[in-house]
Coordinates of C-alpha atoms (C1' of nucleotides) in Angstrom, one line a residue:
Chain Y
M1 CA 9.5 -26.3 25.6
T2 CA 6.8 -26.9 28.4
K3 CA 5.8 -23.2 28.9
P4 CA 7.5 -21.0 26.4
V5 CA 4.9 -18.3 26.9
Q6 CA 4.2 -16.7 30.3
Q7 CA 0.9 -15.3 31.5
R8 CA 1.8 -11.8 31.6
T9 CA 2.6 -12.0 27.8
L10 CA -1.0 -12.9 27.1
K11 CA -2.3 -10.3 29.3
T12 CA -0.1 -7.6 27.7
R13 CA -1.1 -8.6 24.3
A14 CA -4.7 -8.7 25.3
K15 CA -4.4 -5.1 26.8
L16 CA -2.8 -3.9 23.4
I17 CA -5.5 -5.5 21.3
A18 CA -8.2 -4.2 23.5
A19 CA -6.9 -0.7 23.4
A20 CA -6.4 -0.8 19.6
E21 CA -9.9 -2.0 19.2
V22 CA -11.4 0.7 21.4
L23 CA -9.5 3.4 19.5
I24 CA -10.5 1.8 16.1
A25 CA -14.1 1.8 17.1
K26 CA -13.9 5.4 17.9
E27 CA -11.7 6.9 15.1
G28 CA -11.3 4.1 12.5
Y29 CA -8.3 2.2 11.3
T30 CA -6.6 4.9 9.2
A31 CA -6.3 7.0 12.3
L32 CA -4.8 4.5 14.5
R33 CA -1.4 5.4 16.0
V34 CA 0.9 3.2 17.9
E35 CA 1.7 5.9 20.4
D36 CA -2.1 6.0 21.4
V37 CA -2.4 2.3 21.6
V38 CA 0.6 1.8 24.1
Q39 CA -0.5 4.8 26.1
K40 CA -4.2 3.5 26.4
A41 CA -2.8 0.0 27.1
G42 CA -0.4 1.5 29.8
V43 CA 2.9 0.0 28.3
A44 CA 5.9 1.2 26.8
K45 CA 6.3 1.6 23.1
G46 CA 8.9 -1.0 22.9
T47 CA 6.5 -3.5 24.3
F48 CA 4.2 -3.2 21.2
F49 CA 6.9 -4.2 18.9
A50 CA 7.9 -7.1 21.2
H51 CA 4.3 -8.4 20.5
F52 CA 3.9 -7.3 16.9
R53 CA 6.5 -7.1 14.1
D54 CA 5.1 -3.7 13.0
K55 CA 2.1 -1.7 13.0
D56 CA 0.7 -3.6 10.0
A57 CA 0.9 -6.9 11.9
L58 CA -1.5 -5.7 14.4
M59 CA -3.9 -4.5 11.6
D60 CA -3.4 -7.8 9.8
R61 CA -4.7 -9.4 13.1
L62 CA -7.6 -7.1 13.7
I63 CA -8.9 -6.7 10.0
G64 CA -8.3 -10.5 9.7
A65 CA -10.5 -11.1 12.8
H66 CA -13.2 -8.9 11.4
I67 CA -13.2 -10.6 8.0
D68 CA -13.3 -13.9 9.8
R69 CA -16.5 -12.9 11.6
I70 CA -18.1 -11.9 8.4
L71 CA -17.1 -15.2 6.7
D72 CA -18.7 -17.0 9.7
D73 CA -21.9 -15.7 8.5
W74 CA -21.1 -16.9 5.0
E75 CA -20.7 -20.3 6.3
K76 CA -23.8 -20.5 8.4
A77 CA -26.1 -19.3 5.7
P78 CA -27.3 -21.7 3.0
A79 CA -25.0 -21.8 -0.1
P80 CA -26.3 -19.2 -2.7
K81 CA -27.6 -20.6 -5.8
T82 CA -27.9 -17.7 -8.1
I83 CA -25.6 -14.8 -8.9
P84 CA -27.9 -12.1 -7.2
E85 CA -27.7 -14.3 -4.1
V86 CA -23.9 -14.5 -4.3
V87 CA -23.6 -10.9 -4.6
A88 CA -26.0 -10.3 -1.7
I89 CA -24.2 -12.6 0.6
M90 CA -20.9 -10.8 -0.2
S91 CA -22.4 -7.4 0.4
P92 CA -21.2 -7.1 4.1
L93 CA -17.7 -7.9 3.2
L94 CA -17.6 -5.4 0.4
T95 CA -19.0 -2.9 2.7
F96 CA -16.3 -3.5 5.3
L97 CA -13.4 -3.6 2.7
T98 CA -14.6 -0.3 1.2
S99 CA -15.2 1.5 4.4
E100 CA -11.7 2.9 4.5
R101 CA -9.2 3.0 1.7
Y102 CA -6.6 2.2 4.2
V103 CA -8.2 -1.2 5.0
F104 CA -8.6 -2.0 1.3
D105 CA -4.9 -1.5 0.9
V106 CA -3.9 -3.5 4.0
V107 CA -6.0 -6.3 2.7
M108 CA -4.5 -6.2 -0.8
R109 CA -0.9 -6.2 0.6
Y110 CA -1.6 -9.1 3.1
S111 CA -4.0 -11.2 1.1
G112 CA -1.0 -13.1 -0.2
A113 CA 1.7 -14.2 2.2
T114 CA 5.3 -13.6 1.0
L115 CA 6.8 -16.7 3.0
I116 CA 5.0 -19.7 3.7
E117 CA 5.8 -19.5 7.3
D118 CA 4.0 -16.2 7.8
I119 CA 0.6 -16.7 6.4
G120 CA -1.1 -14.2 8.4
P121 CA -4.8 -13.8 9.6
I122 CA -5.8 -11.9 6.3
A123 CA -4.0 -14.4 4.1
M124 CA -6.0 -17.1 6.1
T125 CA -9.3 -15.4 5.3
I126 CA -8.5 -15.4 1.5
G127 CA -8.0 -19.1 1.8
R128 CA -11.6 -19.4 3.5
F129 CA -13.0 -17.2 0.8
D130 CA -11.5 -19.4 -1.9
E131 CA -12.8 -22.6 -0.2
L132 CA -16.3 -21.3 0.3
M133 CA -16.5 -20.1 -3.3
C134 CA -15.3 -23.5 -4.6
G135 CA -18.2 -25.0 -2.8
W136 CA -20.8 -22.5 -4.1
M137 CA -19.5 -23.0 -7.6
E138 CA -20.2 -26.6 -7.4
V139 CA -23.8 -26.4 -6.1
G140 CA -24.8 -23.5 -8.3
E141 CA -25.7 -23.9 -12.1
Y142 CA -22.7 -22.3 -13.6
R143 CA -20.5 -23.0 -16.4
A144 CA -18.7 -26.4 -16.2
D145 CA -16.0 -26.0 -18.8
V146 CA -13.6 -24.7 -16.3
S147 CA -12.6 -26.1 -12.9
P148 CA -14.5 -24.7 -9.7
Q149 CA -10.9 -23.7 -8.5
L150 CA -10.4 -21.4 -11.7
L151 CA -14.0 -20.1 -11.3
S152 CA -13.2 -19.2 -7.8
E153 CA -10.0 -17.4 -8.5
G154 CA -11.9 -15.5 -11.1
V155 CA -14.7 -14.5 -8.6
Q156 CA -11.8 -13.2 -6.4
A157 CA -10.3 -11.3 -9.3
F158 CA -13.6 -9.6 -10.0
F159 CA -14.4 -9.1 -6.4
F160 CA -11.2 -6.9 -6.0
Q161 CA -11.7 -5.2 -9.4
A162 CA -15.2 -4.1 -8.4
M163 CA -13.8 -2.5 -5.2
A164 CA -10.8 -1.0 -7.0
L165 CA -13.0 0.7 -9.5
H166 CA -15.2 1.8 -6.5
F167 CA -12.4 3.9 -5.3
C168 CA -11.7 5.5 -8.7
A169 CA -13.3 8.8 -9.5
L170 CA -14.0 7.8 -13.0
H171 CA -16.1 4.8 -12.0
S172 CA -17.5 5.4 -8.6
D173 CA -20.9 6.4 -9.9
I174 CA -21.9 2.7 -10.6
A175 CA -23.0 0.9 -7.3
L176 CA -20.3 -1.6 -6.2
T177 CA -22.8 -4.5 -6.2
D178 CA -24.2 -3.8 -9.4
R179 CA -20.9 -3.9 -11.0
L180 CA -19.9 -7.1 -9.4
Q181 CA -23.2 -8.6 -10.5
S182 CA -22.5 -7.8 -14.0
Y183 CA -19.0 -9.1 -13.8
L184 CA -20.0 -12.4 -12.3
S185 CA -22.9 -12.8 -14.8
A186 CA -20.3 -12.7 -17.7
W187 CA -17.8 -14.9 -15.7
L188 CA -20.0 -17.7 -14.4
I189 CA -22.1 -18.0 -17.5
V190 CA -25.3 -19.9 -16.4
K191 CA -25.4 -23.5 -17.7
T192 CA -29.0 -23.6 -18.8
E193 CA -28.7 -20.7 -21.2
S194 CA -27.2 -21.4 -24.5
P195 CA -24.7 -18.7 -25.8
S196 CA -26.8 -16.3 -27.7
A197 CA -25.0 -15.4 -31.0
S198 CA -21.8 -17.0 -30.8
C199 CA -22.1 -20.4 -32.7
T200 CA -22.3 -19.2 -36.3
Chain L
M1 CA -1.3 34.1 -16.9
T2 CA 1.6 34.6 -19.4
K3 CA 4.3 33.0 -17.6
P4 CA 3.2 31.4 -14.4
V5 CA 6.1 29.0 -14.2
Q6 CA 9.7 30.2 -14.2
Q7 CA 12.7 28.7 -15.9
R8 CA 14.4 27.7 -12.6
T9 CA 11.4 25.7 -11.8
L10 CA 11.6 23.4 -14.6
K11 CA 15.4 23.3 -14.1
T12 CA 15.0 22.2 -10.4
R13 CA 12.3 19.7 -11.2
A14 CA 14.5 18.2 -13.9
K15 CA 17.4 17.8 -11.6
L16 CA 15.2 16.2 -9.0
I17 CA 13.9 13.7 -11.5
A18 CA 17.3 13.0 -13.0
A19 CA 18.6 12.4 -9.5
A20 CA 15.8 10.0 -8.7
E21 CA 16.3 8.2 -11.9
V22 CA 19.9 7.6 -11.3
L23 CA 19.3 6.3 -7.8
I24 CA 16.5 4.0 -8.9
A25 CA 18.7 2.6 -11.7
K26 CA 21.3 1.8 -9.1
E27 CA 19.2 0.7 -6.1
G28 CA 15.5 0.1 -7.3
Y29 CA 12.4 2.0 -6.4
T30 CA 12.0 0.2 -2.9
A31 CA 15.3 1.8 -1.7
L32 CA 14.7 5.4 -2.7
R33 CA 14.8 8.0 0.0
V34 CA 13.8 11.6 -0.4
E35 CA 17.0 12.8 1.4
D36 CA 19.2 11.0 -1.1
V37 CA 17.3 12.5 -4.1
V38 CA 17.6 16.2 -2.7
Q39 CA 21.2 15.6 -1.8
K40 CA 22.1 14.3 -5.4
A41 CA 20.1 17.0 -6.9
G42 CA 21.9 19.7 -4.7
V43 CA 18.6 21.2 -3.3
A44 CA 17.1 21.5 0.1
K45 CA 14.6 19.1 1.3
G46 CA 11.6 21.5 1.3
T47 CA 12.3 22.0 -2.3
F48 CA 11.4 18.6 -3.1
F49 CA 7.9 19.0 -1.5
A50 CA 7.4 22.3 -3.4
H51 CA 7.6 20.2 -6.7
F52 CA 5.9 17.0 -5.6
R53 CA 3.0 16.7 -3.1
D54 CA 4.8 13.7 -1.5
K55 CA 7.1 10.9 -2.2
D56 CA 4.5 8.9 -3.9
A57 CA 3.7 11.8 -6.2
L58 CA 7.3 11.3 -7.7
M59 CA 6.9 7.6 -7.9
D60 CA 3.6 8.0 -9.6
R61 CA 5.5 10.1 -12.3
L62 CA 8.5 7.9 -12.7
I63 CA 6.6 4.6 -12.7
G64 CA 3.9 6.0 -14.9
A65 CA 6.5 7.1 -17.4
H66 CA 8.0 3.7 -17.4
I67 CA 4.7 2.1 -18.0
D68 CA 4.0 4.6 -20.8
R69 CA 7.2 3.5 -22.6
I70 CA 5.9 0.0 -22.5
L71 CA 2.6 0.9 -23.6
D72 CA 4.1 2.7 -26.5
D73 CA 5.5 -0.7 -27.8
W74 CA 2.0 -2.2 -27.4
E75 CA 0.7 0.5 -29.7
K76 CA 3.4 0.2 -32.2
A77 CA 3.0 -3.6 -32.6
P78 CA 0.2 -5.1 -34.6
A79 CA -2.8 -6.0 -32.5
P80 CA -2.6 -9.5 -31.0
K81 CA -5.2 -11.9 -32.6
T82 CA -4.9 -14.8 -30.2
I83 CA -4.7 -15.1 -26.5
P84 CA -1.0 -16.3 -26.5
E85 CA -0.2 -13.3 -28.5
V86 CA -2.0 -11.2 -26.0
V87 CA -0.1 -12.7 -23.0
A88 CA 3.2 -12.3 -25.0
I89 CA 2.7 -8.6 -25.8
M90 CA 1.8 -8.0 -22.1
S91 CA 4.8 -9.8 -20.7
P92 CA 7.1 -6.9 -20.4
L93 CA 4.6 -5.0 -18.3
L94 CA 4.1 -8.0 -16.1
T95 CA 7.9 -8.2 -15.7
F96 CA 8.1 -4.6 -14.7
L97 CA 5.2 -4.6 -12.3
T98 CA 6.4 -7.7 -10.4
S99 CA 10.0 -6.6 -10.5
E100 CA 9.6 -5.0 -6.9
R101 CA 6.6 -5.6 -4.6
Y102 CA 6.8 -1.9 -3.9
V103 CA 6.2 -1.1 -7.5
F104 CA 3.0 -3.2 -7.6
D105 CA 1.7 -1.6 -4.6
V106 CA 2.2 1.8 -5.9
V107 CA 0.5 1.0 -9.1
M108 CA -2.3 -0.6 -7.3
R109 CA -2.8 2.5 -5.0
Y110 CA -2.7 5.0 -7.9
S111 CA -4.4 3.0 -10.8
G112 CA -7.6 4.7 -9.8
A113 CA -7.7 8.5 -9.0
T114 CA -9.6 9.4 -6.0
L115 CA -10.4 12.9 -7.4
I116 CA -11.3 13.6 -11.0
E117 CA -8.8 16.6 -10.9
D118 CA -5.9 14.6 -10.0
I119 CA -5.7 11.7 -12.4
G120 CA -2.0 11.0 -12.1
P121 CA 0.4 9.4 -14.6
I122 CA -0.3 5.9 -13.4
A123 CA -4.1 6.3 -13.7
M124 CA -3.6 7.6 -17.2
T125 CA -1.7 4.4 -18.1
I126 CA -4.7 2.4 -16.9
G127 CA -6.9 4.3 -19.4
R128 CA -4.4 3.5 -22.1
F129 CA -4.3 -0.1 -21.1
D130 CA -8.2 -0.1 -21.2
E131 CA -8.4 1.6 -24.6
L132 CA -5.9 -0.7 -26.2
M133 CA -7.5 -3.7 -24.8
C134 CA -10.9 -2.6 -26.1
G135 CA -9.4 -2.4 -29.5
W136 CA -7.8 -5.7 -29.3
M137 CA -11.0 -7.3 -28.0
E138 CA -12.8 -6.1 -31.3
V139 CA -10.4 -7.5 -33.8
G140 CA -9.8 -10.7 -32.1
E141 CA -12.2 -13.7 -32.4
Y142 CA -13.4 -13.5 -28.7
R143 CA -16.8 -14.0 -27.2
A144 CA -19.4 -11.4 -28.3
D145 CA -22.1 -11.8 -25.7
V146 CA -20.6 -9.0 -23.7
S147 CA -19.3 -5.7 -24.5
P148 CA -15.6 -5.0 -25.3
Q149 CA -15.5 -2.6 -22.4
L150 CA -16.5 -5.3 -20.1
L151 CA -14.2 -7.7 -21.6
S152 CA -11.5 -5.2 -21.2
E153 CA -12.2 -4.7 -17.5
G154 CA -12.1 -8.4 -17.0
V155 CA -8.7 -8.8 -18.6
Q156 CA -7.5 -6.0 -16.3
A157 CA -9.0 -7.9 -13.3
F158 CA -7.2 -11.2 -14.3
F159 CA -4.0 -9.2 -15.1
F160 CA -3.9 -7.9 -11.6
Q161 CA -5.0 -11.1 -10.1
A162 CA -2.2 -13.1 -11.9
M163 CA 0.3 -10.6 -10.4
A164 CA -1.1 -10.8 -6.9
L165 CA -0.8 -14.6 -6.9
H166 CA 2.6 -14.3 -8.2
F167 CA 3.6 -12.5 -5.0
C168 CA 1.9 -15.3 -3.0
A169 CA 3.9 -18.0 -1.4
L170 CA 1.1 -20.5 -1.9
H171 CA 0.8 -19.9 -5.8
S172 CA 4.2 -18.5 -7.0
D173 CA 5.2 -21.8 -8.3
I174 CA 3.1 -21.4 -11.5
A175 CA 4.6 -19.1 -14.1
L176 CA 3.0 -15.7 -14.2
T177 CA 2.3 -15.8 -18.0
D178 CA 0.9 -19.4 -17.6
R179 CA -1.6 -18.4 -15.2
L180 CA -2.6 -15.3 -17.1
Q181 CA -3.1 -17.4 -20.3
S182 CA -5.5 -19.8 -18.5
Y183 CA -7.4 -17.0 -17.1
L184 CA -7.8 -15.2 -20.3
S185 CA -8.6 -18.4 -22.1
A186 CA -11.6 -19.0 -19.7
W187 CA -12.6 -15.3 -19.9
L188 CA -12.3 -14.6 -23.6
I189 CA -13.9 -17.7 -24.7
V190 CA -12.9 -18.1 -28.4
K191 CA -15.9 -17.7 -30.8
T192 CA -15.1 -20.4 -33.2
E193 CA -15.2 -23.2 -30.5
S194 CA -18.6 -24.5 -29.5
P195 CA -18.9 -24.8 -25.7
S196 CA -17.7 -28.4 -24.9
A197 CA -20.2 -29.8 -22.6
S198 CA -22.5 -27.2 -21.4
C199 CA -25.6 -27.4 -23.6
T200 CA -27.3 -30.6 -22.3
Chain A
dA1 C1' 17.3 51.7 -11.8
dT2 C1' 14.1 51.2 -8.1
dT3 C1' 10.8 49.1 -6.0
dA4 C1' 6.6 46.2 -5.0
dG5 C1' 4.7 41.9 -5.3
dT6 C1' 5.0 37.2 -6.7
dT7 C1' 7.3 32.8 -6.7
dA8 C1' 11.0 29.6 -5.4
dT9 C1' 14.3 27.9 -1.9
dT10 C1' 16.0 26.9 2.4
dG11 C1' 16.7 24.2 6.7
dA12 C1' 15.3 23.9 11.4
dC13 C1' 11.7 21.3 13.1
dC14 C1' 7.8 17.9 13.7
dG15 C1' 5.4 13.4 14.0
dA16 C1' 5.2 8.7 14.0
dG17 C1' 7.0 4.1 13.1
dG18 C1' 10.7 1.2 14.6
dT19 C1' 15.3 -0.4 17.3
dC20 C1' 18.0 -1.9 21.2
dA21 C1' 21.0 -2.1 25.3
dA22 C1' 19.8 -1.8 29.8
dT23 C1' 16.6 -3.3 33.4
dT24 C1' 13.0 -5.7 35.7
dT25 C1' 10.3 -9.8 36.2
dC26 C1' 9.6 -14.5 36.0
dT27 C1' 10.7 -19.7 36.3
dG28 C1' 12.9 -23.7 37.5
dT29 C1' 16.6 -25.7 40.4
dA30 C1' 19.5 -26.6 44.3
Chain H
dT1 C1' 15.2 -19.3 50.1
dA2 C1' 18.6 -18.2 47.3
dC3 C1' 20.2 -18.0 42.7
dA4 C1' 21.2 -18.5 37.7
dG5 C1' 19.3 -17.9 33.2
dA6 C1' 15.5 -16.9 30.3
dA7 C1' 11.7 -13.9 28.9
dA8 C1' 9.5 -9.5 29.1
dT9 C1' 9.5 -4.6 29.6
dT10 C1' 11.4 -0.1 29.3
dG11 C1' 12.4 4.5 27.2
dA12 C1' 16.0 7.0 25.0
dC13 C1' 17.3 7.2 20.5
dC14 C1' 17.0 6.7 15.5
dT15 C1' 15.0 7.2 10.5
dC16 C1' 12.6 9.3 7.3
dG17 C1' 8.7 11.6 5.4
dG18 C1' 6.7 15.8 5.5
dT19 C1' 5.8 21.1 7.3
dC20 C1' 6.3 25.9 7.4
dA21 C1' 8.1 30.7 8.6
dA22 C1' 11.9 33.2 7.0
dT23 C1' 14.7 34.3 3.2
dA24 C1' 16.3 34.8 -1.6
dA25 C1' 15.5 35.2 -6.4
dC26 C1' 12.7 36.6 -10.1
dT27 C1' 9.3 39.7 -12.8
dA28 C1' 6.9 43.5 -14.2
dA29 C1' 5.6 48.4 -13.7
dT30 C1' 6.8 53.1 -12.9

DNA sequence: ATTAGTTATTGACCGAGGTCAATTTCTGTA
DNA sequence: TACAGAAATTGACCTCGGTCAATAACTAAT
């Protein structure tokens, strides 16, 4: 109860993470192999799995940490007021999530936690994303007929849709940010404009 | 050129698919192992990979076929005119895609083809989905300020978002169809209604 | 019918993620 | 300091998807 975790535990975990980060910096997430990580960290294979449930748990942590760093910038910057500004601020995250198909897949799979107990790093970042978005929705001049919460969920949906189509051969010709912008323009209908030809 | 494919090829492939279908009916997609398929089909392991690039290629085909059967019903039925009707007709597909997390993941991964050459069965069904949706968008009384194509892409985005949150511990309390309905109500703003409190 | 060339099948083998009983290291207590 | 119990580490072993050189089966041409 007093000291359930030993010093060497932290040290070993740090070694594993450091080794993984070096390897990823060199070869990317897709190419990472557990064998290489433990070899570089100088520990046995079993040790890895004493620290991480599986390979994906490490990925969850590393990718989550990367996303967190990007979201830190979102928080530091002034809230975007227009749709182009929203897209612009989102751009670094789009770039990271589409840098490797594998990264996108991991984020998709871990963006929602299955059990409440194990809300992992990536799932946490989705929470941050959502919170930030809700804030932006309130300060910008967007439609007011639906709640900021729903607006935020929609932005998330289009955010992922834009990336999914980016990976698709039939649609990858259109720039990711352009597509997202046209989605958001349609979703977050700007307040001051009156609907063009709908009220007959 | 005349007969590039032999009879036994078709027979072997049919045996493999039949074996897989039996196993899946019994244990589900998640539990399917290639070893079991080849054993039940009475062929060697290598044969499997002479017929399918990898395990996922078989899954693509089987899951794609299942989705196709569901979409056949969509096509047979009269086009839904209201949002509740749209959700109702979509319900069987939602049920199938959320029956196993693994199925959802496979569909996500294969819904967009990486190369134009290998548009697989699942990617084809997304095309059908899109086409059907475009048709429905035109006959229903939905917003006219954006193209049916964009409307359809949005429906797709919300369709997947609803399922993703369904798998998420934080959000799985709300029924899948209810969530989708509230998404679509906000996205496909019905024409006849005038926007409530937006034009100040 | 024989044969040459093509296509399909085989199964031993590999790679990489993941497990676990045995062992070592650590910590608090007498 | 000695020792008992807990925690961390080890590496042989397992599973399962996937490969490939060798072999068998098929086809068409002479």
